[in-house]
């Protein structure tokens, strides 16, 4: 049986759309399967300041749209479908989505990942009613309020700093007394008069009455508990790869990232992985784009038997 496509790309974030651009320009019939909307993580990002070529920064959603437009311009098909399972053992790969089945000779996995949850009482109940994982999307609902950001990484500080444009104050609640974030973001946050830090502290419960009204906190050194009033909590405590549907099919590390070599080749011939989903990804926009390009070039070599 002849497969319908040369390449199926699972995931339409920066890595997947970059792979699509290079794949269609190599004259490979290519479809991108995206479950919600193209763009991935950058859809949730306001100003991107560290992507080369944009000295004044660029808005994540604007860039996502440009990636999509460019891939479509050269013939990439983009379909909204959530992939549920794969059959990749043979030379013809089958990708099963909720809406249909796609066959191809090569598959590129670019499914990225999602923000972790705290897993405390109130988090699920008040999601969208004071609990948020996206300052860029929801910040405006918290105008002139005192809000909390949980986490000490780049996301927590970057989004916390973004929030200072519209809220009265941002309290960063972090479980240690040292930040994981890059030095430049640390410096900006520490110098910002609207940002304060509550060190060595974890959130135990989110309270409210229809929407968030406050938090129960615990000092991890003393075990002492306290209450904090707030109308909003933004949670940025890391990230996990979207690979549940790949379990048992491809080699993965303990964190569920797909193991891939420098050519983005996975443990299964004809299957490539790129972007945040792969082991040792730096989880940067620029590196996701680079990964996607390498994955597409590798798929091309695999399909044509060319070696470099
Ligand atoms: P991250 O770097 O993994 O940081 C997660 C933070 O959450 C850490 O400070 C961690 O504390 C804390 N944390 C984890 N689990 C927790 C829990 N259960 N309760 C309380 N706190 C918890 O995640 P990220 O900030 O989402 O960043 C992910 C990746 O994207 C990183 O590689 C980052 O560099 C990159 N990124 C880059 C940019 C940029 O370049 N501008 C922007 C955003 C993200 P500990 O420090 O104690 O572990």
Coordinates of C-alpha atoms and ligand atoms in Angstrom, one line a residue:
X1 CA 0.0 0.0 0.0
X2 CA 1.3 3.5 -0.9
X3 CA 1.1 5.8 2.1
X4 CA -0.9 9.0 1.8
X5 CA 2.1 11.2 2.9
X6 CA 5.8 11.2 2.9
X7 CA 6.0 12.8 6.4
X8 CA 3.5 13.2 9.2
X9 CA 4.5 15.8 11.8
X10 CA 2.8 15.4 15.1
X11 CA 2.6 18.8 16.8
X12 CA 2.4 22.3 15.3
X13 CA 4.6 24.3 17.6
X14 CA 7.9 26.0 16.6
X15 CA 9.7 22.7 16.1
X16 CA 6.8 21.1 14.1
X17 CA 6.2 24.1 11.9
X18 CA 10.0 24.5 11.2
X19 CA 10.2 20.8 10.3
X20 CA 7.1 21.3 8.0
X21 CA 8.7 24.2 6.2
X22 CA 11.9 22.2 5.4
X23 CA 10.0 19.1 4.6
X24 CA 7.7 20.7 2.0
X25 CA 10.6 22.6 0.5
X26 CA 12.3 19.2 0.1
X27 CA 9.2 18.3 -2.0
X28 CA 7.9 15.8 0.6
X29 CA 4.2 15.6 0.9
X30 CA 3.7 16.7 4.5
X31 CA 0.9 17.0 7.0
X32 CA 1.1 18.6 10.4
X33 CA -1.4 17.3 13.0
X34 CA -2.1 19.9 15.7
X35 CA -4.6 19.3 18.5
X36 CA -5.6 22.9 19.4
X37 CA -3.9 25.7 17.5
X38 CA -0.5 26.1 15.9
X39 CA 2.2 27.8 17.8
X40 CA 2.7 25.7 21.0
X41 CA 4.4 27.4 23.9
X42 CA 4.9 30.7 22.1
X43 CA 1.1 31.1 22.0
X44 CA 1.3 31.6 25.8
X45 CA 4.3 34.0 25.6
X46 CA 4.1 37.8 25.3
X47 CA 7.3 39.5 24.4
X48 CA 10.0 37.1 23.2
X49 CA 13.3 39.0 23.6
X50 CA 15.9 36.2 23.0
X51 CA 15.0 35.0 19.6
X52 CA 17.7 36.2 17.2
X53 CA 16.6 38.6 14.5
X54 CA 14.2 40.6 16.6
X55 CA 16.2 43.2 18.5
X56 CA 13.0 44.9 19.8
X57 CA 11.4 41.5 20.7
X58 CA 8.5 39.8 19.1
X59 CA 5.0 38.8 20.3
X60 CA 4.7 35.0 20.6
X61 CA 1.3 34.7 18.9
X62 CA 2.5 36.9 16.0
X63 CA 5.5 34.7 15.4
X64 CA 3.3 31.6 15.6
X65 CA 1.1 33.0 12.9
X66 CA 4.1 33.7 10.7
X67 CA 5.5 30.2 11.1
X68 CA 2.2 28.7 10.1
X69 CA 1.8 31.1 7.1
X70 CA 5.3 30.2 5.9
X71 CA 4.8 26.5 6.1
X72 CA 1.4 26.7 4.3
X73 CA 2.9 28.9 1.6
X74 CA 5.1 26.1 0.4
X75 CA 2.3 23.5 0.6
X76 CA 2.3 22.0 4.1
X77 CA -1.1 20.7 5.1
X78 CA -2.2 21.5 8.6
X79 CA -5.0 19.5 10.2
X80 CA -6.6 19.9 13.6
X81 CA -6.6 16.4 15.1
X82 CA -5.4 14.9 18.4
X83 CA -3.1 11.9 17.8
X84 CA -4.1 9.0 20.0
X85 CA -1.7 6.2 18.9
X86 CA 0.9 5.2 16.4
X87 CA 1.9 2.1 14.6
X88 CA 5.5 2.7 13.5
X89 CA 7.1 -0.7 13.4
X90 CA 6.9 -1.2 9.6
X91 CA 8.1 1.0 6.7
X92 CA 4.6 2.5 6.4
X93 CA 3.8 4.3 9.6
X94 CA 0.2 4.8 10.8
X95 CA -0.8 7.7 12.9
X96 CA -4.2 7.5 14.4
X97 CA -6.0 10.6 15.4
X98 CA -9.5 11.3 16.9
X99 CA -10.6 12.5 13.4
X100 CA -8.8 10.0 11.1
X101 CA -5.8 7.9 10.2
X102 CA -2.7 9.2 8.4
X103 CA -0.1 7.0 6.7
X104 CA 3.4 8.1 5.9
X105 CA 6.9 6.8 5.4
X106 CA 8.4 9.0 8.1
X107 CA 7.0 10.5 11.3
X108 CA 8.3 13.5 13.2
X109 CA 7.2 13.9 16.8
X110 CA 7.1 17.5 17.9
X111 CA 4.5 17.4 20.6
X112 CA 6.3 19.7 23.1
X113 CA 5.0 19.6 26.7
X114 CA 2.7 21.2 29.2
X115 CA 3.0 23.2 32.4
X116 CA 3.1 21.2 35.6
X117 CA 0.3 21.5 38.2
X118 CA 0.8 22.0 41.9
X119 CA -1.6 19.3 42.8
X120 CA -3.0 21.2 45.8
X121 CA -6.7 21.5 46.9
X122 CA -8.4 24.4 45.1
X123 CA -6.1 24.4 42.1
X124 CA -8.5 22.5 39.8
X125 CA -11.6 24.1 41.4
X126 CA -10.4 27.6 40.7
X127 CA -8.7 27.0 37.3
X128 CA -9.8 30.0 35.1
X129 CA -11.2 31.7 38.2
X130 CA -8.0 33.1 39.7
X131 CA -5.7 30.1 39.0
X132 CA -3.8 30.6 35.8
X133 CA -0.9 29.1 33.9
X134 CA -0.6 31.9 31.4
X135 CA 0.0 35.5 32.4
X136 CA 0.0 36.6 28.8
X137 CA -3.5 35.2 28.2
X138 CA -5.1 36.1 31.6
X139 CA -3.1 39.0 33.0
X140 CA -5.7 41.6 32.0
X141 CA -8.3 40.0 34.3
X142 CA -6.1 40.9 37.2
X143 CA -5.7 44.6 36.6
X144 CA -4.7 46.5 39.8
X145 CA -4.8 43.4 41.9
X146 CA -2.1 41.8 44.2
X147 CA -1.2 38.5 42.6
X148 CA 1.1 35.5 43.3
X149 CA 3.5 33.8 41.0
X150 CA 4.7 30.3 42.0
X151 CA 8.2 29.1 40.9
X152 CA 11.7 30.3 40.6
X153 CA 12.5 29.5 36.9
X154 CA 12.6 31.6 33.8
X155 CA 8.9 31.2 33.2
X156 CA 8.0 32.4 36.7
X157 CA 10.1 35.5 36.5
X158 CA 9.4 36.4 32.9
X159 CA 5.7 36.1 33.4
X160 CA 5.8 37.8 36.8
X161 CA 7.6 40.8 35.2
X162 CA 5.0 40.8 32.4
X163 CA 2.3 41.0 35.1
X164 CA 3.8 44.1 36.7
X165 CA 2.5 46.1 33.7
X166 CA -1.1 45.6 34.9
X167 CA -1.2 44.4 38.5
X168 CA -0.5 46.3 41.7
X169 CA 2.0 43.8 43.0
X170 CA 3.5 40.4 42.3
X171 CA 4.7 38.1 45.1
X172 CA 6.9 35.3 43.9
X173 CA 6.5 32.3 46.1
X174 CA 9.5 30.0 45.7
X175 CA 10.3 26.8 47.6
X176 CA 14.0 27.6 47.9
X177 CA 16.0 30.8 48.7
X178 CA 17.8 30.8 45.3
X179 CA 16.3 31.3 41.9
X180 CA 16.8 28.9 39.0
X181 CA 16.0 31.6 36.4
X182 CA 18.7 33.2 34.1
X183 CA 20.7 36.1 35.7
X184 CA 19.2 38.8 33.5
X185 CA 15.7 37.9 34.6
X186 CA 16.7 37.6 38.3
X187 CA 18.3 41.0 38.2
X188 CA 15.2 42.6 36.6
X189 CA 12.8 40.9 39.1
X190 CA 14.9 41.7 42.1
X191 CA 15.1 45.4 41.1
X192 CA 11.4 45.8 40.2
X193 CA 9.6 47.7 42.9
X194 CA 6.4 45.8 42.2
X195 CA 7.9 42.4 42.7
X196 CA 8.6 40.9 46.2
X197 CA 9.8 37.4 47.1
X198 CA 8.6 34.9 49.6
X199 CA 11.4 32.4 49.9
X200 CA 11.4 28.8 51.2
X201 CA 7.7 28.7 50.9
X202 CA 5.2 26.3 49.2
X203 CA 1.5 26.6 48.5
X204 CA -0.6 24.1 50.5
X205 CA -4.1 25.2 49.5
X206 CA -5.9 27.7 47.3
X207 CA -9.0 29.2 48.9
X208 CA -11.9 31.1 47.4
X209 CA -15.5 31.7 47.1
X210 CA -16.4 31.5 43.5
X211 CA -13.0 32.8 42.6
X212 CA -9.6 32.8 44.4
X213 CA -9.4 34.9 47.6
X214 CA -6.2 33.5 49.3
X215 CA -3.6 30.9 49.8
X216 CA -2.4 28.7 52.7
X217 CA 1.4 28.7 52.7
X218 CA 4.0 26.7 54.5
X219 CA 7.6 27.6 55.3
X220 CA 9.5 24.5 54.3
X221 CA 12.3 25.1 56.9
X222 CA 10.1 25.6 60.0
X223 CA 6.8 23.9 58.9
X224 CA 5.0 27.1 60.0
X225 CA 1.8 27.8 58.1
X226 CA 0.4 31.2 57.1
X227 CA -2.4 32.8 55.0
X228 CA -2.0 35.2 52.2
X229 CA -4.8 37.2 50.5
X230 CA -4.6 37.3 46.8
X231 CA -7.0 37.4 43.8
X232 CA -4.8 35.4 41.5
X233 CA -2.2 32.8 41.4
X234 CA 0.0 32.1 38.4
X235 CA 1.7 28.7 38.5
X236 CA 5.1 28.2 36.7
X237 CA 6.7 25.1 38.3
X238 CA 8.1 23.4 35.2
X239 CA 7.1 21.4 32.4
X240 CA 6.5 17.8 31.3
X241 CA 6.7 16.4 27.7
X242 CA 3.5 15.2 25.9
X243 CA 4.5 11.7 25.3
X244 CA 1.9 9.5 27.0
X245 CA 0.7 8.3 23.6
X246 CA 4.3 7.1 22.7
X247 CA 4.8 4.8 25.7
X248 CA 6.3 1.5 24.8
X249 CA 6.9 2.6 21.1
X250 CA 10.1 4.7 21.4
X251 CA 13.0 4.8 23.9
X252 CA 12.3 7.4 26.5
X253 CA 14.2 8.7 29.6
X254 CA 12.8 8.7 33.1
X255 CA 11.2 12.1 32.6
X256 CA 9.2 10.8 29.6
X257 CA 11.3 12.7 27.0
X258 CA 12.0 10.9 23.7
X259 CA 15.6 9.8 23.3
X260 CA 16.9 11.1 20.0
X261 CA 20.4 11.4 18.6
X262 CA 22.0 14.5 17.0
X263 CA 20.1 13.8 13.8
X264 CA 16.8 13.7 15.9
X265 CA 16.5 10.0 15.0
X266 CA 14.7 8.0 17.7
X267 CA 15.1 4.3 18.5
X268 CA 12.7 3.5 15.6
X269 CA 13.9 3.9 12.0
X270 CA 11.9 6.6 10.2
X271 CA 10.7 8.2 13.4
X272 CA 12.3 11.5 14.5
X273 CA 11.7 13.7 17.5
X274 CA 12.4 17.5 17.9
X275 CA 11.8 20.4 20.2
X276 CA 10.8 20.3 23.9
X277 CA 9.7 16.7 23.6
X278 CA 13.2 15.3 23.2
X279 CA 15.8 14.4 25.8
X280 CA 18.3 17.2 26.5
X281 CA 16.3 19.9 24.8
X282 CA 17.3 23.3 26.0
X283 CA 13.6 24.3 25.7
X284 CA 14.4 27.5 23.9
X285 CA 12.5 28.8 20.9
X286 CA 15.7 29.0 18.8
X287 CA 16.7 25.4 19.6
X288 CA 13.2 24.1 18.9
X289 CA 13.4 25.7 15.4
X290 CA 16.9 24.2 14.8
X291 CA 15.7 20.8 16.0
X292 CA 12.7 20.9 13.6
X293 CA 15.0 21.7 10.7
X294 CA 17.4 18.9 11.5
X295 CA 14.5 16.4 11.9
X296 CA 13.1 17.3 8.5
X297 CA 16.5 17.0 6.8
X298 CA 17.0 13.7 8.5
X299 CA 13.6 12.5 7.4
X300 CA 14.5 13.5 3.8
X301 CA 17.7 11.5 4.0
X302 CA 15.9 8.5 5.4
X303 CA 13.3 8.7 2.6
X304 CA 15.7 9.2 -0.2
X305 CA 18.5 6.9 1.1
X306 CA 20.9 9.9 0.8
X307 CA 23.7 10.1 3.3
X308 CA 25.8 13.1 4.1
Ligands
LIG1 P1 12.0 25.3 35.4 O1 13.2 26.0 34.9 O2 12.0 23.8 35.5 O3 11.7 25.9 36.8 C1 10.6 25.4 37.6 C2 10.6 26.2 38.9 O4 9.5 25.7 39.7 C3 11.9 25.9 39.7 O5 12.3 27.1 40.3 C4 11.4 24.9 40.7 O6 12.1 25.0 42.0 C5 10.0 25.2 40.9 N1 9.2 24.0 41.2 C6 9.1 22.8 40.6 N2 8.2 22.0 41.1 C7 7.7 22.7 42.2 C8 6.7 22.4 43.1 N3 6.0 21.2 43.1 N4 6.3 23.3 44.0 C9 6.9 24.5 44.0 N5 7.9 24.9 43.1 C10 8.3 24.0 42.2 O7 10.7 25.6 34.5 P2 10.3 26.9 33.6 O8 10.5 28.1 34.3 O9 8.9 26.5 33.1 O10 11.2 26.8 32.4 C11 11.2 25.6 31.6 C12 12.3 25.7 30.5 O11 12.0 26.7 29.6 C13 13.7 26.1 31.1 O12 14.7 25.4 30.4 C14 13.8 27.6 30.9 O13 15.1 28.1 30.7 C15 13.0 27.7 29.5 N6 12.4 29.1 29.4 C16 13.2 30.0 28.9 C17 12.7 31.3 28.8 C18 13.6 32.4 28.3 O14 14.7 32.1 27.9 N7 13.3 33.6 28.3 C19 11.4 31.6 29.3 C20 10.7 30.6 29.8 C21 11.2 29.3 29.9 P3 13.6 24.6 42.1 O15 14.4 25.7 41.6 O16 13.7 24.5 43.6 O17 13.8 23.3 41.4

